[in-house]
Tab-separated table of C-alpha atoms in Angstrom:
chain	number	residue	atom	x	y	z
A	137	UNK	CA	112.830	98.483	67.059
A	138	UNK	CA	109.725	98.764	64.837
A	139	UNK	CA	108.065	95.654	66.004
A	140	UNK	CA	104.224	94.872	65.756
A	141	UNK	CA	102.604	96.479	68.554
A	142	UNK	CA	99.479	95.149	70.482
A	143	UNK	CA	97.114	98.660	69.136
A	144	UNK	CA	98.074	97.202	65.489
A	145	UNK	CA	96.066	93.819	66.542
A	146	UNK	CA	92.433	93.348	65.466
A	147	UNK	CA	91.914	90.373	68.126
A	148	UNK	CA	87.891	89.627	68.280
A	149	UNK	CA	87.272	85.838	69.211
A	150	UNK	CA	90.678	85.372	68.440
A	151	UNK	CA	92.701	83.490	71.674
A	152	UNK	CA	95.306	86.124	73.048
A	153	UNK	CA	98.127	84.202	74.399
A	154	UNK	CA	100.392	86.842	76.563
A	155	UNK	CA	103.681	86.877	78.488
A	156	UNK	CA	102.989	89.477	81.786
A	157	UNK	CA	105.059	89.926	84.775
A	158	UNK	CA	103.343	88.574	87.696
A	159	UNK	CA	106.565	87.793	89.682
A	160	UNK	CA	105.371	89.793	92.856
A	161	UNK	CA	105.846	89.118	96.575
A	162	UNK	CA	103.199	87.099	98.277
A	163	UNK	CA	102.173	86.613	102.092
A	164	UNK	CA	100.263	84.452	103.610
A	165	UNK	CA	98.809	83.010	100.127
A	166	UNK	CA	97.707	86.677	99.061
A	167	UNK	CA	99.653	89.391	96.982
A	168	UNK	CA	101.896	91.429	99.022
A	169	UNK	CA	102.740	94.102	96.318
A	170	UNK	CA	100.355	94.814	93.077
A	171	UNK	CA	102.395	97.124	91.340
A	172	UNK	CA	103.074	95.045	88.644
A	173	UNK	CA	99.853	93.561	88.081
A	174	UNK	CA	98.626	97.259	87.695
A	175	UNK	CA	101.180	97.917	85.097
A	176	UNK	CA	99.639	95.428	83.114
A	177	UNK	CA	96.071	96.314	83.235
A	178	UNK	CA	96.416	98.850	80.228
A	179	UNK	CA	97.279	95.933	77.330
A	180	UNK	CA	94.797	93.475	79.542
A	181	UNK	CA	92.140	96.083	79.139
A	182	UNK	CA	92.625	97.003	75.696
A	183	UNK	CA	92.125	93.265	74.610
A	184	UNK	CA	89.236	92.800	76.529
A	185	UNK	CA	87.472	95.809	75.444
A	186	UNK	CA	87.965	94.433	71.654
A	187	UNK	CA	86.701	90.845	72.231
A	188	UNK	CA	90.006	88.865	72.723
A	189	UNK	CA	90.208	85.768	74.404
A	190	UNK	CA	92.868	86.216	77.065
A	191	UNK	CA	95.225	83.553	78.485
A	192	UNK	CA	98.211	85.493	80.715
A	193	UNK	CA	100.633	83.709	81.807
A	194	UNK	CA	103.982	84.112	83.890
A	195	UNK	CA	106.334	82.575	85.797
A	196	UNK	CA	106.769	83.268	89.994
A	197	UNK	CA	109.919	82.992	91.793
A	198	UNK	CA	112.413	80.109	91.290
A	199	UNK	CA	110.541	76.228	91.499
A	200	UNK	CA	113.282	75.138	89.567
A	201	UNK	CA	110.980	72.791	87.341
A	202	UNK	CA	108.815	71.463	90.471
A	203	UNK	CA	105.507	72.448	91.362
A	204	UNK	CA	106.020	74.034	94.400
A	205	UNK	CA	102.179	75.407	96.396
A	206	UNK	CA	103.547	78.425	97.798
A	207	UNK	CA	104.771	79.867	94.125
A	208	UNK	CA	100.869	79.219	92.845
A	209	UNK	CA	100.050	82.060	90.446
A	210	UNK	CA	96.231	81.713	91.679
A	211	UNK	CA	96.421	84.667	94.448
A	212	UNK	CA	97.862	86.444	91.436
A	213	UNK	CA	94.537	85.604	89.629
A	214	UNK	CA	92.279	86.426	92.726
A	215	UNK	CA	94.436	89.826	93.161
A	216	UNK	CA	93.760	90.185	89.305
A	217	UNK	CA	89.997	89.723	89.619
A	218	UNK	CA	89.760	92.725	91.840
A	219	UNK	CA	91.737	95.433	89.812
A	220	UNK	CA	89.170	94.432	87.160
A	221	UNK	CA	86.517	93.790	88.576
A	222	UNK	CA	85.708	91.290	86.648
A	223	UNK	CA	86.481	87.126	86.858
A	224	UNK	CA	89.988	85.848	85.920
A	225	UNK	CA	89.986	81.726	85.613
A	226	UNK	CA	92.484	79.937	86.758
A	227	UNK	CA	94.651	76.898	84.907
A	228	UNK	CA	95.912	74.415	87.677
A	229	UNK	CA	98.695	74.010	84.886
A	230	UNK	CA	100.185	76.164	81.522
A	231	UNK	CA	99.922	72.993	79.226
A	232	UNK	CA	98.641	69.419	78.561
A	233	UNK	CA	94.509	69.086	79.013
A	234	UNK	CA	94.078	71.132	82.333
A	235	UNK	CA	95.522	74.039	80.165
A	236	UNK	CA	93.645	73.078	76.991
A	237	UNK	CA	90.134	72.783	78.649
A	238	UNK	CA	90.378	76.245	80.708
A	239	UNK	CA	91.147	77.915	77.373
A	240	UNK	CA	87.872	76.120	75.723
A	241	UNK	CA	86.042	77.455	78.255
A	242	UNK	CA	87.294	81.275	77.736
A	243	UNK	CA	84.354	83.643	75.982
A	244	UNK	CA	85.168	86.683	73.849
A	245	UNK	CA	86.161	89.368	76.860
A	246	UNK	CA	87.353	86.939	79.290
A	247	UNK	CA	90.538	86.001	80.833
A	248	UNK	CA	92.117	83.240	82.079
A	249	UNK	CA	95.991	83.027	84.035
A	250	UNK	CA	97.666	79.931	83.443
A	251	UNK	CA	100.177	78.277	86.283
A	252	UNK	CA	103.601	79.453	87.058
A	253	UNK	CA	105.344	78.527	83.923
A	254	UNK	CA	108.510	77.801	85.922
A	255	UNK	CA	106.907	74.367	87.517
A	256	UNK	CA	108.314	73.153	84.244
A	257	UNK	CA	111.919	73.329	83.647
A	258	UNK	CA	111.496	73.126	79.785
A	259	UNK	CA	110.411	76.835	80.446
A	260	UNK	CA	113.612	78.150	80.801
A	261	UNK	CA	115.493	75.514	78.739
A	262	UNK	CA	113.640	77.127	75.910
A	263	UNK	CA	112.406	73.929	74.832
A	264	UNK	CA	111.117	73.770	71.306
A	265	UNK	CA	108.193	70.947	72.301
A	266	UNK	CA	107.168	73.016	75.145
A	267	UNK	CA	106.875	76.137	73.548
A	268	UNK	CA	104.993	74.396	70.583
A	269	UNK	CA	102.390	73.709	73.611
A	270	UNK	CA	102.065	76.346	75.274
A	271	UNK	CA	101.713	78.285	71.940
A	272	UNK	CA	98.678	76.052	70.774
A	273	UNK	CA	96.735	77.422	73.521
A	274	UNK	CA	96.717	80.683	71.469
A	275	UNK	CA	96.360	82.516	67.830
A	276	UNK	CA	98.304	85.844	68.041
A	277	UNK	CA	101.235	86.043	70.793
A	278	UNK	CA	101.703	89.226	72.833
A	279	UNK	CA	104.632	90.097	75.324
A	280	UNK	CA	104.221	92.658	78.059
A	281	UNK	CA	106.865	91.449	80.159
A	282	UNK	CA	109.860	93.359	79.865
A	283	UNK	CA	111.135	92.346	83.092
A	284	UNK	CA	111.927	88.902	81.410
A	285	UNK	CA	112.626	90.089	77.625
A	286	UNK	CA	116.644	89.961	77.943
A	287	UNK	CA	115.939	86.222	78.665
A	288	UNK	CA	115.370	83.688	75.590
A	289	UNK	CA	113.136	81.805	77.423
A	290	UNK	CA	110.044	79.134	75.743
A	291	UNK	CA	107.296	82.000	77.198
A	292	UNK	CA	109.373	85.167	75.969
A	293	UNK	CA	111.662	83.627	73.105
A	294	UNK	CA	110.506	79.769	71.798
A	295	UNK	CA	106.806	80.815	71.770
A	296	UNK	CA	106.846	83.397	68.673
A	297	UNK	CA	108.107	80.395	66.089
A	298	UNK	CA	104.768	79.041	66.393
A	299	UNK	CA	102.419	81.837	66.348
A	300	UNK	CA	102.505	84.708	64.544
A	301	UNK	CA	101.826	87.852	64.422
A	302	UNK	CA	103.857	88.727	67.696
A	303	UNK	CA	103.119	92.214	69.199
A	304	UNK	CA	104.653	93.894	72.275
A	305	UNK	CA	102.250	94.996	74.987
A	306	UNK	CA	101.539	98.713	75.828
A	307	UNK	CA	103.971	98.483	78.907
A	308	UNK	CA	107.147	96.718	76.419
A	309	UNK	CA	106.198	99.166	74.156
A	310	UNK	CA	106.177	102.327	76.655
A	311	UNK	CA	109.577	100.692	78.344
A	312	UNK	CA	111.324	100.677	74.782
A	313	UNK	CA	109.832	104.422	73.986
A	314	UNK	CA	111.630	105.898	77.352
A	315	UNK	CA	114.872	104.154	77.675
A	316	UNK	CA	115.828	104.102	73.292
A	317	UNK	CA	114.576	107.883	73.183
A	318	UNK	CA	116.927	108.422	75.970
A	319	UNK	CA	119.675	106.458	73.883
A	320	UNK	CA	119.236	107.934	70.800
A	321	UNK	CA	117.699	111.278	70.835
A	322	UNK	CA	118.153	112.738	74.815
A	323	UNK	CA	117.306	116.332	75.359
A	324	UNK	CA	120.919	117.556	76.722
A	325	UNK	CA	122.360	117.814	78.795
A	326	UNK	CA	122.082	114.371	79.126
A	327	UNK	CA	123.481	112.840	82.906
A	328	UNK	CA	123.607	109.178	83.754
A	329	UNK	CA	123.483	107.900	87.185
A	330	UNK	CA	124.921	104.724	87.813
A	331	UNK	CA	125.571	103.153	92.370
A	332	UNK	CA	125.218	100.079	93.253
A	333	UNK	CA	128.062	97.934	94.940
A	334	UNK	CA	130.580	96.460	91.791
A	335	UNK	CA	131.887	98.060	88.924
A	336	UNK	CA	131.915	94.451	87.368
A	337	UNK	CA	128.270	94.530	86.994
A	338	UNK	CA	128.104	98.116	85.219
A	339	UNK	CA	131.445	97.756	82.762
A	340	UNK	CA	129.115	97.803	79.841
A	341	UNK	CA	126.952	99.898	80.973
A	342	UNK	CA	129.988	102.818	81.344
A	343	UNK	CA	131.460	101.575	78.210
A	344	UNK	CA	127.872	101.922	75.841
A	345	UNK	CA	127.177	105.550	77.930
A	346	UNK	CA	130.107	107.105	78.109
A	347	UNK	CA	130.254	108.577	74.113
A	348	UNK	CA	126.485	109.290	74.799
A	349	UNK	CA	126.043	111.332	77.772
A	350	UNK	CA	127.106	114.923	78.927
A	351	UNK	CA	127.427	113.815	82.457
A	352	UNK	CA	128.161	110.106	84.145
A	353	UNK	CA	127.648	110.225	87.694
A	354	UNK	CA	128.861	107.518	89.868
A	355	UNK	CA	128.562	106.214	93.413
A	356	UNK	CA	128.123	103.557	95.834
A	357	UNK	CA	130.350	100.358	96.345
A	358	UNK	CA	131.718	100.798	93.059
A	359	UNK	CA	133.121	104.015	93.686
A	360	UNK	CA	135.453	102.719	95.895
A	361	UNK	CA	137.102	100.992	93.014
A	362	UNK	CA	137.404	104.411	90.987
A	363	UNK	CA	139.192	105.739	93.929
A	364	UNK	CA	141.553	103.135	94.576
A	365	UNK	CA	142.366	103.385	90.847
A	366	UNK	CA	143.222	107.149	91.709
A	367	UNK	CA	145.554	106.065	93.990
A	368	UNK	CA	143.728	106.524	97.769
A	369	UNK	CA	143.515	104.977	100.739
A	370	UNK	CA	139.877	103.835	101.083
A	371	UNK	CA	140.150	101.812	103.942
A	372	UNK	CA	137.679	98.842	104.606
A	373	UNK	CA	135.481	99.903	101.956
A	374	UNK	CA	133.994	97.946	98.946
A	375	UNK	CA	136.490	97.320	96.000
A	376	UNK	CA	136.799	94.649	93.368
A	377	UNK	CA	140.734	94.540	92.909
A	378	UNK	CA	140.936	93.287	89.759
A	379	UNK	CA	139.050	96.055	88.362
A	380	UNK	CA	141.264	98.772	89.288
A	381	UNK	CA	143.260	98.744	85.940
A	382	UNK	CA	140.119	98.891	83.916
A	383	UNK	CA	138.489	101.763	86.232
A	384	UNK	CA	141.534	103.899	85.702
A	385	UNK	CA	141.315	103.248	81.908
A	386	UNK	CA	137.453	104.033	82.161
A	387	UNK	CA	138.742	107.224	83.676
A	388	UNK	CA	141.030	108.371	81.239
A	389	UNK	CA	138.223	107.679	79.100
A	390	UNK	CA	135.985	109.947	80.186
A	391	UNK	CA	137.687	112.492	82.318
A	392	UNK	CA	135.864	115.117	81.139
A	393	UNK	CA	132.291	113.476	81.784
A	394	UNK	CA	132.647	111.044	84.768
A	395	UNK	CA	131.866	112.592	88.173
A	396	UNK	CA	132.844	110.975	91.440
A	397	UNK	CA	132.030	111.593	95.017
A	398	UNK	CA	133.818	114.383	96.704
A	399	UNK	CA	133.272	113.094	100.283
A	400	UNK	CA	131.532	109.854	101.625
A	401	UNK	CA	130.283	108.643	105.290
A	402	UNK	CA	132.205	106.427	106.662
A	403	UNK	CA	132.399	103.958	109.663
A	404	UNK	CA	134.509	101.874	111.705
A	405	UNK	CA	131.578	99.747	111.879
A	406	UNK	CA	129.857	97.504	109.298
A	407	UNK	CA	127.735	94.261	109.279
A	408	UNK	CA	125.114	93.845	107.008
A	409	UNK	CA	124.027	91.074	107.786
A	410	UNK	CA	122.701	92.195	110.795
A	411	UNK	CA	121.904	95.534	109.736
A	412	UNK	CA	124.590	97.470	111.867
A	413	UNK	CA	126.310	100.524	111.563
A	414	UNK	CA	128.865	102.510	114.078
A	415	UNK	CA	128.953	105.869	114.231
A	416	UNK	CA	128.751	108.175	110.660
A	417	UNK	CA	131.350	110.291	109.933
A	418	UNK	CA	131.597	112.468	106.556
A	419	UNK	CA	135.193	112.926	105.138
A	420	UNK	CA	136.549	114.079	101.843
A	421	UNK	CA	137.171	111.132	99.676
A	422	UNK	CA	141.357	111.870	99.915
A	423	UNK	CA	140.512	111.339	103.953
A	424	UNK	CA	138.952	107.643	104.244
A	425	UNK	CA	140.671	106.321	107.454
A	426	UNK	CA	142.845	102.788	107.581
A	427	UNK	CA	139.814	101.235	109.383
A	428	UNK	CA	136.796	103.026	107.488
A	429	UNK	CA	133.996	101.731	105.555
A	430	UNK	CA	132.554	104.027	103.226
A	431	UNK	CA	129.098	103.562	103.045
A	432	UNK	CA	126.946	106.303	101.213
A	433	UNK	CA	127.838	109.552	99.400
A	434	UNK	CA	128.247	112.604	101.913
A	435	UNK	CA	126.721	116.087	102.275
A	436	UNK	CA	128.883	117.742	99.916
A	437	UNK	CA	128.489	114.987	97.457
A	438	UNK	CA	124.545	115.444	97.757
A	439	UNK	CA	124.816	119.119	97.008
A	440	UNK	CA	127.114	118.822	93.723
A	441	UNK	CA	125.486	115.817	92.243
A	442	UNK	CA	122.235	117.641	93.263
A	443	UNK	CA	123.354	120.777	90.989
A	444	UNK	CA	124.300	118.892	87.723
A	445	UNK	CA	120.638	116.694	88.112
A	446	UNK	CA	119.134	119.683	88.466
A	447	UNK	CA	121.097	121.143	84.986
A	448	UNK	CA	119.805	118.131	82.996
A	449	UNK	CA	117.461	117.712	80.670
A	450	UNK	CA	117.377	113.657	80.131
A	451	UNK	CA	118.716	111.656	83.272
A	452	UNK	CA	118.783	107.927	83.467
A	453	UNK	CA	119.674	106.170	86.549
A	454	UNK	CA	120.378	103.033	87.750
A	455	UNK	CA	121.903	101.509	91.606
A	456	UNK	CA	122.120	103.040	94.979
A	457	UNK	CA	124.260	105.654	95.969
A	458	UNK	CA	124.935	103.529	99.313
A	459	UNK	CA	123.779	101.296	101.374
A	460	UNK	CA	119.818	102.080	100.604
A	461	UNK	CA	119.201	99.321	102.989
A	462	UNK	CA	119.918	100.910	106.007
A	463	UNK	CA	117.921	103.649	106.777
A	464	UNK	CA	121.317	105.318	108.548
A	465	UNK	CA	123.103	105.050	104.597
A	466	UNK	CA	120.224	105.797	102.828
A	467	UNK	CA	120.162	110.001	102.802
A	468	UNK	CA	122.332	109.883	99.112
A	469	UNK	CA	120.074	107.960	97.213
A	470	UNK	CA	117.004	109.549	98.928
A	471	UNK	CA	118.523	112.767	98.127
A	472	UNK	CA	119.391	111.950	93.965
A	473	UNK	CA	115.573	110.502	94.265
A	474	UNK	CA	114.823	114.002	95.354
A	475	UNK	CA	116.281	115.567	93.163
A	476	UNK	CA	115.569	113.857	90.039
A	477	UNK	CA	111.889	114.412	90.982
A	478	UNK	CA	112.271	118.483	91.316
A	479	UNK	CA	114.197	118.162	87.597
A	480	UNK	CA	111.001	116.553	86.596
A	481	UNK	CA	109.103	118.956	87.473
A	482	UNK	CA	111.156	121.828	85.990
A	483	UNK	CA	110.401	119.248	82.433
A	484	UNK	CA	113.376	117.143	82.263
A	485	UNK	CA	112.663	114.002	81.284
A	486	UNK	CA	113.660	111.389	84.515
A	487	UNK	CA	114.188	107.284	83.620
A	488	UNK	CA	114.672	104.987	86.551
A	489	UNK	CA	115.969	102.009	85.286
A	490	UNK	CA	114.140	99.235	87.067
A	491	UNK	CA	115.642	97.659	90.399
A	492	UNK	CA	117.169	98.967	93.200
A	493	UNK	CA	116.939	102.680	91.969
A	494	UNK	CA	113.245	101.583	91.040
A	495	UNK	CA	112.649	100.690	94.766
A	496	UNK	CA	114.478	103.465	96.382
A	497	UNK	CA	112.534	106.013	94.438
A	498	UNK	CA	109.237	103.713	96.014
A	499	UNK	CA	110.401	103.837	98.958
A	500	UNK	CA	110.769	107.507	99.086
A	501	UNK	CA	107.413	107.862	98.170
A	502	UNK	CA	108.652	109.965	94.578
A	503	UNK	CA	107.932	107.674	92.392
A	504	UNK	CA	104.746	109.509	91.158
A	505	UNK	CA	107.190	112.234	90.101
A	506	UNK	CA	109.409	110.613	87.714
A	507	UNK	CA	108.711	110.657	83.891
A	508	UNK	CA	109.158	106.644	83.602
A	509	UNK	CA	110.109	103.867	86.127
A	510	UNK	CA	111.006	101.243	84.353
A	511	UNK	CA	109.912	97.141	85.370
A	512	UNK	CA	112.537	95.595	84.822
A	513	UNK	CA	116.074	95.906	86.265
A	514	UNK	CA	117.987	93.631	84.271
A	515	UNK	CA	116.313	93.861	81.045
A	516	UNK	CA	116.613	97.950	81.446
A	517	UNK	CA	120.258	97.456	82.103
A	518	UNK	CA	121.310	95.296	78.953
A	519	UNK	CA	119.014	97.765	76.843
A	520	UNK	CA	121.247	99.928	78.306
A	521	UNK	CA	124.194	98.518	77.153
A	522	UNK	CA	123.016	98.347	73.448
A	523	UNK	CA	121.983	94.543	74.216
A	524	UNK	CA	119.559	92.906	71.954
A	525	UNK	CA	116.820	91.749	74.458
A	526	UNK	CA	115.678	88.173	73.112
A	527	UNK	CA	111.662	88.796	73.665
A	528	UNK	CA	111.828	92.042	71.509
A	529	UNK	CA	114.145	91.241	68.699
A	530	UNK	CA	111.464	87.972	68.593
A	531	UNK	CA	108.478	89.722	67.719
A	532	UNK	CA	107.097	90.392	64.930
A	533	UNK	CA	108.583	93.371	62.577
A	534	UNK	CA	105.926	95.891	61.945
C-alpha cells in the first residue's frame, strides 16, 4: 500500500503520538527479552533526532480492562532508557490528566511511554471516545506496531479519525516491503514453508499461496491431516477430521507444487504436557504404526526439503516442522532454519513470518542470517492471506 511513511514527516515541536510493540516478557519487574524494543529504536530515533515530541504507547499482555501491577509498561520505559541512553518518562495512565500533564511536560527530543493501553477495555472495543483521548495527546499519528495492525483496535484503528497525517513506522514499513515483495514480485523459484499443528489455522494461507509459489512445503501436525486424506494409517498422530475432505481437495489443487514429508519420527509415547517422549523411531510416512505419534519430519524428509530450500530464490515460512518444543522433536525445524540460512547466504531472499518459525530460528541462534524476521505472527499470516490489516489500510494514503 502507498501509505504516508514516517521519513515523509517534518515533526519539529510537533507531539508524535505512536503505536510500538512493547508486549515483551518480563521477570521479576524487569524486561526479560528486548528484542522488540530494539526493533523500534530506528523510527524512535529518527523522531528524536528531528525535534519530535514523542509519546509511545502499547499495550502488555491481557488485563482485560483492569489495571493489573505486574503488566506495568514502566520496566519497559526503564529498559527503554538504556538502549537510548537517554530518559524516557513515564505516564501512570494513557489518558485523562495523568496522561495530559506528562505530555505538557515533554521538550522537543524527548520521549515519554504511556501505560499499558489494555488497563482500559475501551482499547480493544475500539471505542470512538477513547480513541478521541488518547489521540488529543498528539498532532501527527505514527504506527510501528505491526504485531497488532491486523487488529482494529482504538491505538491501531480508532486513533487515525482524529489525527491526521498517519504514517507507518520504519519497522511497518520494512515488514510490508519483505512480505508484499515476496507476494507480488518473488525472485523464483519461489517455496513456501508452512508446520505448525492444524491445517484449520493455515486454509487461507494454502488457498492465497498456492497460484503464487513454485514450491509449498508442508509439515508438522497438519501433515498428518494431508496424509490421512491420502488414505494412510497415521496412527495416534495429530489430525483434524473434518478437514480431510478439504486437504484432499487442496491436494488435487496443487499436486504439482505441494510437497509432503516422505518419512516422520514417530513414538509410542507422547505427553506434552509434561514434556515426554518414548523412544524415536523414523519410518516412511506409508509405515506410521497403529500406536504411533508422529512428531517431527525425519532424516530423509530433512534432506529433500533441504534440496528444494536450497533451489529457491524467495522462501517464506511460517510454523514448526514438529514439536519445536521438545528438544528430542526439534532436529526438522532446526534443520529448515539451517537451511534457509545457507540459501541466504548463496542471495536468496529468506522471510520468517513472525511466531513460532520466528522463535525457532532464535532459538537456533540463525536468526542473524535471514533476510527479514518478521514481528508479528498473526499480522504476517493474514498479510499472507491477502488480508487487509486494519492499522495499515488506516493510515494515511501517500
Amino acid at each position: 500500500m502507498a501509505k504516508f511513511s514516517v521519513s515523509d514527516l517534518d515533526v519539529k515541536g510537533l507531539r508524535v503520538l505512536m503505536r510500538v510493540d512493547f508486549n515483551v516478557p518480563l521477570e521479576n519487574g524487569r524486561v526479560a527479552n528486548d528484542k522488540r524494543l530494539r526493533a523500534a529504536i530506528p523510527t524512535i530515533q529518527l523522531i528524536l533526532n528531528r525535534g519530535g515530541r514523542l509519546i509511545l504507547m502499547s499495550h502488555l499482555g491481557r488485563p482485560k480492562g483492569k489495571n493489573v501491577p505486574d503488566l506495568s509498561l514502566k520496566p519497559c520505559a526503564d529498559a527503554l532508557s538504556v538502549l537510548l541512553e537517554k530518559p524516557v518518562a513515564f505516564a501512570g495512565d494513557c489518558i485523562g490528566p495523568v496522561a495530559q500533564k506528562a505530555v505538557d511536560a515533554l521538550g522537543s527530543g524527548q520521549v515519554l511511554l504511556l501505560e499499558n493501553l489494555r488497563f482500559h477495555k475501551e482499547e480493544t472495543d475500539n471505542e470512538e471516545n477513547f480513541s478521541r483521548e488518547l489521540a488529543s495527546l498528539g498532532d501527527v499519528y505514527v504506527n510501528d506496531a505491526f504485531g497488532t495492525a491486523h487488529r482494529a483496535h482504538a491505538s491501531t484503528e480508532g486513533v487515525t479519525h482524529f489525527l491526521s497525517p498517519c504514517a507507518m513506522g520504519l519497522l511497518v514499513e520494512k515488514e510490508l516491503t519483505y512480505l508484499g515483495d515476496a507476494l507480488d514480485s518473488p525472485k523464483r523459484p519461489f517455496v513456501a514453508i508452512l508446520g505448525g499443528a492444524k491445517i484449520s489455522g493455515k486454509i487461507d494461507v494454502i488457498s492465497a499461496l498456492l497460484p503464487k509459489v513454485d514450491k509449498l512445503i508442508i509439515g508438522g501436525g497438519m501433515a498428518y491431516t494431508f496424509f490421512k486424506a491420502k488414505g494412510l494409517e497415521i496412527g495416534n498422530s495429530l489430525v483434524e477430521p473434518d478437514k480431510v475432505d478439504l486437504a484432499r481437495s487442496l491436494l488435487d489443487q496443487g499436486k504439482d507444487k505441494i510437497v509432503l514429508p516422505v518419512d516422520c519420527l514417530c513414538s509410542d509415547i507422547f505427553d506434552f504436557g509434561a514434556r515426554k517422549v518414548g523412544a524415536l523411531t523414523p519410518v516412511p510416512v506409508e509405515h506410521i504404526p497403529k500406536n504411533g505419534n508422529g512428531l517431527d519430519i525425519g532424516p530423509a524428509t530433512i534432506d529433500a526439503f533441504g534440496k528444494i530450500i536450497m533451489t529457491a530464490k524467495t522462501i517464506v515460512w511460517n510454523g514448526p516442522m514438529g514439536v519445536f518444543e521438545i528438544a528430542a522433536t526439534a532436529a526438522g525445524t532446526t534443520a529448515v532454519a539451517k537451511a534457509m540460512a545457507a540459501a541466504t547466504k548463496k542471495g536468496a531472499i529468506t522471510v520468517i513470518g513472525g511466531g513460532d518459525s520466528a522463535a525457532a530460528v532464535e532459538k537456533a541462534g540463525l536468526a542473524d542470517q535471514m533476510t527479514h524476521i518478521s514481528t508479528g505472527g498473526g499480522a504476517s499470516l493474514e498479510f499472507l492471506e491477502g488480508k487487509v490489516l486494519p492499522g495499515v489500510a488506516a493510515l494515511t494514503d501517500r
